[in-house]
Short mmCIF file of C-alpha atoms in Angstrom, two decimals:
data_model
loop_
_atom_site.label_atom_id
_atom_site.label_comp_id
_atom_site.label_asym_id
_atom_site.label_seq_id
_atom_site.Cartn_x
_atom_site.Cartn_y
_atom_site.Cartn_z
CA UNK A 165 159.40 -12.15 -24.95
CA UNK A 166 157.50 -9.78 -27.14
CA UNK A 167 158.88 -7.13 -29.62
CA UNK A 168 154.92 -5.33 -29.36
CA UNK A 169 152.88 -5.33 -26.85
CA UNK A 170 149.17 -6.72 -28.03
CA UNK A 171 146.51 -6.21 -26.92
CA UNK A 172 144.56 -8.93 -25.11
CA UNK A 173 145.76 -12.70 -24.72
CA UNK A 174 146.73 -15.43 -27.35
CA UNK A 175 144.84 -16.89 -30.55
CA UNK A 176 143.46 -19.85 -28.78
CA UNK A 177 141.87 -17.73 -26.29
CA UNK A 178 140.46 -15.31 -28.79
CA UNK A 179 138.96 -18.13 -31.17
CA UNK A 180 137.23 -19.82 -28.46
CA UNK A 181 136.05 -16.75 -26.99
CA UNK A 182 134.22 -16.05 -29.99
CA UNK A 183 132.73 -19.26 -29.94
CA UNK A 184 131.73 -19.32 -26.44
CA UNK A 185 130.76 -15.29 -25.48
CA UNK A 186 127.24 -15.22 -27.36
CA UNK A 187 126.34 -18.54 -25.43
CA UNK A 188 127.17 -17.22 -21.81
CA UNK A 189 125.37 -13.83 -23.17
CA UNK A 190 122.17 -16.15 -24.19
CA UNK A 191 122.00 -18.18 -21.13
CA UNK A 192 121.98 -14.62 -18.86
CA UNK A 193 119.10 -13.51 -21.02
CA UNK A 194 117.34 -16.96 -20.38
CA UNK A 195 117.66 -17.08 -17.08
CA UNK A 196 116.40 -12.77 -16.46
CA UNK A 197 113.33 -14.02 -18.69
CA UNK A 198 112.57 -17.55 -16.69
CA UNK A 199 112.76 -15.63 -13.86
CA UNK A 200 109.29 -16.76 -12.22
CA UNK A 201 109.47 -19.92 -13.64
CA UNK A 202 112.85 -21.63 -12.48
CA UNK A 203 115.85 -20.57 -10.00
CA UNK A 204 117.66 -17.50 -10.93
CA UNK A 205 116.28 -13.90 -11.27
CA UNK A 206 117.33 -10.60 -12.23
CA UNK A 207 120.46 -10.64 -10.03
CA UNK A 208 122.26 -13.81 -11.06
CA UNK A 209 120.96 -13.71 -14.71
CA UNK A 210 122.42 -9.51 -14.61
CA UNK A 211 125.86 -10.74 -13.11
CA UNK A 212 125.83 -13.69 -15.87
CA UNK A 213 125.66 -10.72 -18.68
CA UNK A 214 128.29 -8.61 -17.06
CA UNK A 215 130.41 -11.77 -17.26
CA UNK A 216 129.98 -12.21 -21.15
CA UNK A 217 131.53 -8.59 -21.66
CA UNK A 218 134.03 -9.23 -19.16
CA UNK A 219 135.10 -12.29 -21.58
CA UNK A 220 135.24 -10.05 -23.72
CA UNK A 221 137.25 -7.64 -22.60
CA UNK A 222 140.01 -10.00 -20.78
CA UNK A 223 140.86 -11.61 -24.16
CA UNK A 224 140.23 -9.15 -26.88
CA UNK A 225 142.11 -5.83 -24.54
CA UNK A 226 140.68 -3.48 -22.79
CA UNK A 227 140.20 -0.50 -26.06
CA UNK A 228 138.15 -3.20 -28.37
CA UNK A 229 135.12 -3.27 -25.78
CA UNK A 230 135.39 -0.02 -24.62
CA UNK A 231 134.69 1.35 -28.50
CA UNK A 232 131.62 -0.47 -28.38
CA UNK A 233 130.13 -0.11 -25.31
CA UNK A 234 132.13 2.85 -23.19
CA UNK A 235 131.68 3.42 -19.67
CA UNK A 236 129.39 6.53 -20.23
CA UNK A 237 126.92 4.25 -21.67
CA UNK A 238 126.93 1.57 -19.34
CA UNK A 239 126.60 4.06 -16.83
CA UNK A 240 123.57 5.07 -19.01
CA UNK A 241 121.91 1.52 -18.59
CA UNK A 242 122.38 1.37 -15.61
CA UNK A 243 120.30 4.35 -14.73
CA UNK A 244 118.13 3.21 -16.69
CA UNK A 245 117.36 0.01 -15.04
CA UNK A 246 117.14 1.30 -11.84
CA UNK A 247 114.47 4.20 -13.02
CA UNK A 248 112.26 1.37 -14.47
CA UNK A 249 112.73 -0.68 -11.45
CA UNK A 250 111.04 2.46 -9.33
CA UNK A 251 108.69 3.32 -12.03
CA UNK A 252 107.05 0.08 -11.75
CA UNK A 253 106.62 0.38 -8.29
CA UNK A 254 105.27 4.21 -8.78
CA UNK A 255 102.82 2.92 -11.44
CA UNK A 256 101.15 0.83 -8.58
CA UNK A 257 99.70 3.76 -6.59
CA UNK A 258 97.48 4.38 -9.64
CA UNK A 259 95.87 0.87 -8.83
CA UNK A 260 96.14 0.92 -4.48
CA UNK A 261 99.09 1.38 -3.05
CA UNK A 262 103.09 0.57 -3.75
CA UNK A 263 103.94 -2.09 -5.83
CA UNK A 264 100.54 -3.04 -6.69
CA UNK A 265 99.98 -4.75 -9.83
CA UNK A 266 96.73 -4.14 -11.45
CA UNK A 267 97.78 -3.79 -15.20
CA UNK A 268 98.91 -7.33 -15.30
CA UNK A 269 97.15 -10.91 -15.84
CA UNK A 270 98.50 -13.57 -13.55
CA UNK A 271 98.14 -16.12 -16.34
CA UNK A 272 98.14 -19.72 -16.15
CA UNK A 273 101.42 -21.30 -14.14
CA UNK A 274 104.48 -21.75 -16.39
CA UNK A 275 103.71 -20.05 -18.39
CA UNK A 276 105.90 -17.10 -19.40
CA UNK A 277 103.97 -14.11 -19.79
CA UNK A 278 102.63 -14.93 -16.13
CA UNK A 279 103.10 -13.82 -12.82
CA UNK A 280 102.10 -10.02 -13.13
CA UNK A 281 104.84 -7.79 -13.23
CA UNK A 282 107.41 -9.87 -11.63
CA UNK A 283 109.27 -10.36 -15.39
CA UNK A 284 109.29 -6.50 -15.62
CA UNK A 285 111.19 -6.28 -12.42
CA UNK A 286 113.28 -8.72 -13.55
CA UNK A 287 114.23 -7.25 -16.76
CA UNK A 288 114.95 -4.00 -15.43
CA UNK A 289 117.06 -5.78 -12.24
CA UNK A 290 119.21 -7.50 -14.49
CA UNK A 291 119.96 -4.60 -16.37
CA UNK A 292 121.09 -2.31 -13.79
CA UNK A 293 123.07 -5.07 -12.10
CA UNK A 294 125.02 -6.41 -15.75
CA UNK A 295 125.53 -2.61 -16.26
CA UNK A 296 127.03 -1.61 -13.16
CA UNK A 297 129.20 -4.70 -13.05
CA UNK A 298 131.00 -4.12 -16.38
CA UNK A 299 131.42 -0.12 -15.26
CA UNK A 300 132.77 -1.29 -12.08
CA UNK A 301 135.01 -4.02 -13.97
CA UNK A 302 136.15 -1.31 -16.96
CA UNK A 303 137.33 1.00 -14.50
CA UNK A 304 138.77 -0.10 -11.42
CA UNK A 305 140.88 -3.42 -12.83
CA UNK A 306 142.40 -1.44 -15.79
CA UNK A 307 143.51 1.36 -13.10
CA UNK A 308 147.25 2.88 -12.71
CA UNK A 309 147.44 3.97 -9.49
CA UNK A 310 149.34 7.61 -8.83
CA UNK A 311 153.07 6.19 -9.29
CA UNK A 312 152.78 3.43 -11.80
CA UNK A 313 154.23 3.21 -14.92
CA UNK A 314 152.91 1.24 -17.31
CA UNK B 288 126.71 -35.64 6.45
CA UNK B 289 127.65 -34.15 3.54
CA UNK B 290 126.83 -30.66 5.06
CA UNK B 291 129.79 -31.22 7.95
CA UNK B 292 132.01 -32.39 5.33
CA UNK B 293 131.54 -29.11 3.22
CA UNK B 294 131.79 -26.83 6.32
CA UNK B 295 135.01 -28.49 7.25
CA UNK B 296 136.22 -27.94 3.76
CA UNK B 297 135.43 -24.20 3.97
CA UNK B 298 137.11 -23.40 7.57
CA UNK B 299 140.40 -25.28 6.70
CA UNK B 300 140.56 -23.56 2.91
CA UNK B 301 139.64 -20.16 5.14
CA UNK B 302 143.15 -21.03 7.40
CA UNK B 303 145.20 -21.76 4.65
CA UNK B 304 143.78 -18.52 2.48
CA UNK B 305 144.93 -16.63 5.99
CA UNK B 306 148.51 -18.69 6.81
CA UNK B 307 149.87 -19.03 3.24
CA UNK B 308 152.67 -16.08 2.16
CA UNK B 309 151.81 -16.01 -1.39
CA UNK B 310 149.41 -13.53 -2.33
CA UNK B 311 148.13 -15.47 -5.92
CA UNK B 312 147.50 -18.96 -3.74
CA UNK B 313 145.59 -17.10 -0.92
CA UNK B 314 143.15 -15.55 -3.27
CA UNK B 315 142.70 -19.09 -4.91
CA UNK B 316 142.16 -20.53 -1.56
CA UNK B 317 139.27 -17.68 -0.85
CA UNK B 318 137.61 -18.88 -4.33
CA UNK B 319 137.57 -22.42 -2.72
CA UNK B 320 135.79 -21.18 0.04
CA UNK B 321 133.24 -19.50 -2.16
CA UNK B 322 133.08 -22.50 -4.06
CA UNK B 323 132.28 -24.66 -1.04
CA UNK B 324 129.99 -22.49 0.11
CA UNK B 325 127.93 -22.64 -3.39
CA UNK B 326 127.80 -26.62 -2.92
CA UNK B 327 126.30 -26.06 0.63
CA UNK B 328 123.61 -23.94 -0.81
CA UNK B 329 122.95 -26.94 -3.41
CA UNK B 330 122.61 -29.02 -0.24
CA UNK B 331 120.40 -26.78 1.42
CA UNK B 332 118.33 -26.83 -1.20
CA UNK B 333 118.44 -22.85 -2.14
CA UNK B 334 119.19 -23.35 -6.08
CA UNK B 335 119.20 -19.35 -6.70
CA UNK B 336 121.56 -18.87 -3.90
CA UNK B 337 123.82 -21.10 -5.55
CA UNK B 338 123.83 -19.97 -8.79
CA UNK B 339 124.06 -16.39 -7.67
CA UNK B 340 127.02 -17.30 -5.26
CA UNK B 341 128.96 -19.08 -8.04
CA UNK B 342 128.28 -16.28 -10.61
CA UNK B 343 129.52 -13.73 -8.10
CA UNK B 344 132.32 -15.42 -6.65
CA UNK B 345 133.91 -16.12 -10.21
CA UNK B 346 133.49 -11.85 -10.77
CA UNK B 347 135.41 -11.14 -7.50
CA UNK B 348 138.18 -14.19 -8.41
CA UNK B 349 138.31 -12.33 -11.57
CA UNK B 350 139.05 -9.27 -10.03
CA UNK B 351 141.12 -10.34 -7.20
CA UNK B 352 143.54 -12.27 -9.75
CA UNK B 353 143.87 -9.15 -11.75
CA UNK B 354 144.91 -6.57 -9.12
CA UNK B 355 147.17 -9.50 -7.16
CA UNK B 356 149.02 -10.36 -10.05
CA UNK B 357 152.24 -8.15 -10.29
CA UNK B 358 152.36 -7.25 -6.69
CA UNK B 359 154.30 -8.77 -4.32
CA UNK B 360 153.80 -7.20 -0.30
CA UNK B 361 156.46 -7.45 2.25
CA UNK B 362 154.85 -9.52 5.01
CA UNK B 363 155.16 -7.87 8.48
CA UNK B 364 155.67 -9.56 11.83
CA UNK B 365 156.49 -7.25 14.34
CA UNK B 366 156.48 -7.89 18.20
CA UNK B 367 153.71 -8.18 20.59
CA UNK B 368 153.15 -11.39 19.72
CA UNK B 369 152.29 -12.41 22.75
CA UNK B 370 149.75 -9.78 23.88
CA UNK B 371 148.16 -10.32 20.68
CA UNK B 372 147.28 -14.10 20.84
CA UNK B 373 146.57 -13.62 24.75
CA UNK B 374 143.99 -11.09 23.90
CA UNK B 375 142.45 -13.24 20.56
CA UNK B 376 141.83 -15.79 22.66
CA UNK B 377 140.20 -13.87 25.26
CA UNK B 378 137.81 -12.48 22.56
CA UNK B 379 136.89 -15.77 21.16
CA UNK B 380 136.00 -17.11 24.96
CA UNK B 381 133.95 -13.99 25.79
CA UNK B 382 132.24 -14.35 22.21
CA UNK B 383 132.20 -18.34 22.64
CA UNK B 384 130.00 -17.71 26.57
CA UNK B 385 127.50 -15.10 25.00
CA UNK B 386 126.98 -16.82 22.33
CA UNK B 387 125.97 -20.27 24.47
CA UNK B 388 123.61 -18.09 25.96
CA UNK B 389 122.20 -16.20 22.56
CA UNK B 390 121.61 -19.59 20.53
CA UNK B 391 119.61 -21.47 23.18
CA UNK B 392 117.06 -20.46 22.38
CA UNK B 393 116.60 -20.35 18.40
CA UNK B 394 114.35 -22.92 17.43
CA UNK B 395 116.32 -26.20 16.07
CA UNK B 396 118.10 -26.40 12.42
CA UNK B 397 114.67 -27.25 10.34
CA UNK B 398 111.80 -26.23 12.16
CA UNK B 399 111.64 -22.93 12.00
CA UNK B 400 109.10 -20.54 13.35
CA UNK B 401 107.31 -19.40 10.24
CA UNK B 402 103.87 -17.71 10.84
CA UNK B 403 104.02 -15.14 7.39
CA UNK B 404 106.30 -17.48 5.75
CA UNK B 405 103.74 -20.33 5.85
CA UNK B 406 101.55 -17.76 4.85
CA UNK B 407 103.39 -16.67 1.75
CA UNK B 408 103.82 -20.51 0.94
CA UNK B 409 100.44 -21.60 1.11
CA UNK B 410 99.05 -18.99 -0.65
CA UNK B 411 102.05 -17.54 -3.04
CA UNK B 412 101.38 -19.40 -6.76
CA UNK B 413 97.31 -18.29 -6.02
CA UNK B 414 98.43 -14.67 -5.17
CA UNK B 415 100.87 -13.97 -7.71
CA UNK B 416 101.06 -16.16 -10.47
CA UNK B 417 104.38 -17.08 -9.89
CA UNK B 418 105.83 -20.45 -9.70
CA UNK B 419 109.17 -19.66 -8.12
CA UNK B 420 108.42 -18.99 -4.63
CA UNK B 421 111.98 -17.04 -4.02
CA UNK B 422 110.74 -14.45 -6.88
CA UNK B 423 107.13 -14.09 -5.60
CA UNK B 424 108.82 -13.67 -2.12
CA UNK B 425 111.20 -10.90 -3.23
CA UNK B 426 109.62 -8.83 -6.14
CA UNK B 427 105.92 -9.12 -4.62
CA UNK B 428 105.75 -9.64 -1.71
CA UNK B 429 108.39 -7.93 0.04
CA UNK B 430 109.34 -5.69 -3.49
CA UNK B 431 110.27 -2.39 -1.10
CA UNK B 432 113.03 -4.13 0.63
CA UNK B 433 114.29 -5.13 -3.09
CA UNK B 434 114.08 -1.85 -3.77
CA UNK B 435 116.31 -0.89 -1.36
CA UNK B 436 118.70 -3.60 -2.36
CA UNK B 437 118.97 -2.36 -5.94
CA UNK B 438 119.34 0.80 -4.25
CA UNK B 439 122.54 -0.07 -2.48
CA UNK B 440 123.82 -1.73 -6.01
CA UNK B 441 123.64 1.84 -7.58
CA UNK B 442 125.12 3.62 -4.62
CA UNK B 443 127.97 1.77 -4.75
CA UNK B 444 128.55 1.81 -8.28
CA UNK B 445 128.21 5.61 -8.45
CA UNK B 446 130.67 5.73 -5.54
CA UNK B 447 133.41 3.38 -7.28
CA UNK B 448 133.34 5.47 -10.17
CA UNK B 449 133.33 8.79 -8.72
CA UNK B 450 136.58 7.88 -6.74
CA UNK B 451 138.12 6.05 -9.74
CA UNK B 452 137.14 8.88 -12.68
CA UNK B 453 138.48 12.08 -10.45
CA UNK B 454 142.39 10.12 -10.22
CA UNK B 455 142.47 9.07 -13.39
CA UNK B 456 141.88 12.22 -14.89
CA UNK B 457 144.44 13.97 -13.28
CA UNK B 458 147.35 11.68 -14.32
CA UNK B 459 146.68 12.57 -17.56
CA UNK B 460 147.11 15.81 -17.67
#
């Protein structure tokens, strides 16, 4: 039973959440940059970011997260990932044709500024994928229908 | 072995996400499924399948818990029941013959065909630079048909929250 309503969940959730969010917001990033190196890539690393903010905003309520990052900014990143993603592939036709990579070294193996522009792609993957998961998630599960009260 | 086991796993968590009345233990059951399906991947030996698989399927639990939660559906079982089985399992016989005929003749589990993809494998760390043969694969080699996945990504975003955004701002007026 409450007398108010708070936002969010309990204090054991919220104390290890902020112990644990800038981990799963680190390991994303890690696995975007190791792309080329180990198993992962722009899509799993992106969806591994969305999660972090989803953490976020399941324990701390919905109007915390949303000051910080609101949905027109996500939306925002999102575009913006996408429009580097093709830009990339438009740069190529100044070196051949599509996707060519000619402004790139291939480096040494395992290295991580190797591989051409394969981190680029991943970089700008991950963010249009994190973005548009955490719009997605900010508006749709947080949504009262046409008759709900709430 | 291990393979058969997991596959068993998944079909009989896929009946009981399908039999079971309770809305809240159905959706549990379908994160089972994703979760055995994430372990076959490991035993395939596709690590970024996995790892995307797991990352999604805990999004869509996440989602799926949240919009389940208060609601409670009146189950419906209305008559016909017997035209309705009569005609599943004429579907699954029909699908069951042309399939027979369809999968004899795919090359066996393992040995795949692969004239490009031995190719690409031979030849993919001297090309690109890359070490992980799944990246070189999708952002080099075949980058277009990424670009069409990322694409579909933004379509479907856009479309979510062009249907969500018009609703919502008419309640509150």
């Amino acid at each position: 039973m409450k007398s108010k309503k708070e936002a969010g969940m309990t204090l054991i959730v919220k104390t290890i959440t902020r112990l644990t969010v800038g981990l799963i917001l680190l390991y994303g990033i890690y696995i975007v940059l190791h792309g080329h190196i180990s198993p992962g890539g722009g899509f799993a690393g992106g969806v591994i970011i969305a999660l972090s903010f989803i953490h976020l905003m399941l324990a701390f309520g919905r109007e915390t997260v949303l000051k910080k990052l609101s949905e027109a900014k996500a939306s925002i990143l999102e575009s913006l990932g996408a429009s580097m993603f093709l830009s990339v592939a438009l740069l190529g036709f100044l070196g051949g044709y599509f996707f060519f990579n000619f402004f790139l070294h291939k480096g040494r193996p395992f290295d991580l500024f190797s591989a051409g522009i394969i981190p680029l792609c991943n970089i700008a993957i991950s963010l249009e994928v994190g973005a548009g998961l955490f719009a997605i998630f900010a508006a749709l599960v947080f949504f009262k229908g046409a008759g709900e009260k709430e | 072995m291990g393979l058969q086991l997991l596959l068993l796993f998944m079909i009989s968590a896929a009946i009981v996400a399908i039999e079971v009345e309770d809305l809240l233990s159905s959706v549990i059951a379908v994160g089972a499924v994703g979760l055995g399906l994430s372990m076959a991947f490991l035993v395939l030996k596709a690590p970024d399948l996995a790892i995307t698989q797991l990352v999604v399927e805990i999004l869509c639990l996440i989602i799926l818990i949240r919009a389940t939660i208060n609601k409670d559906l009146p189950l419906i079982r209305d008559g016909r029941w017997l035209f309705n089985t009569i005609a599943t399992v004429l579907f699954i016989a029909l699908f069951l013959i042309l399939a027979y005929f369809a999968l004899k003749d795919l090359p066996a589990f393992g040995q795949p065909i692969m004239r490009v993809a031995g190719e690409y494998i031979a030849q993919g760390l001297q090309k690109t630079g890359a070490t992980n043969i799944v990246a070189a694969i999708i952002l080099d080699f075949r980058g277009y048909d990424t670009l069409g996945e990322a694409t579909i990504l933004f379509t479907a975003v856009m479309g979510v929250l062009a249907v969500i955004r018009r609703v919502g701002r008419i309640n509150e007026k």
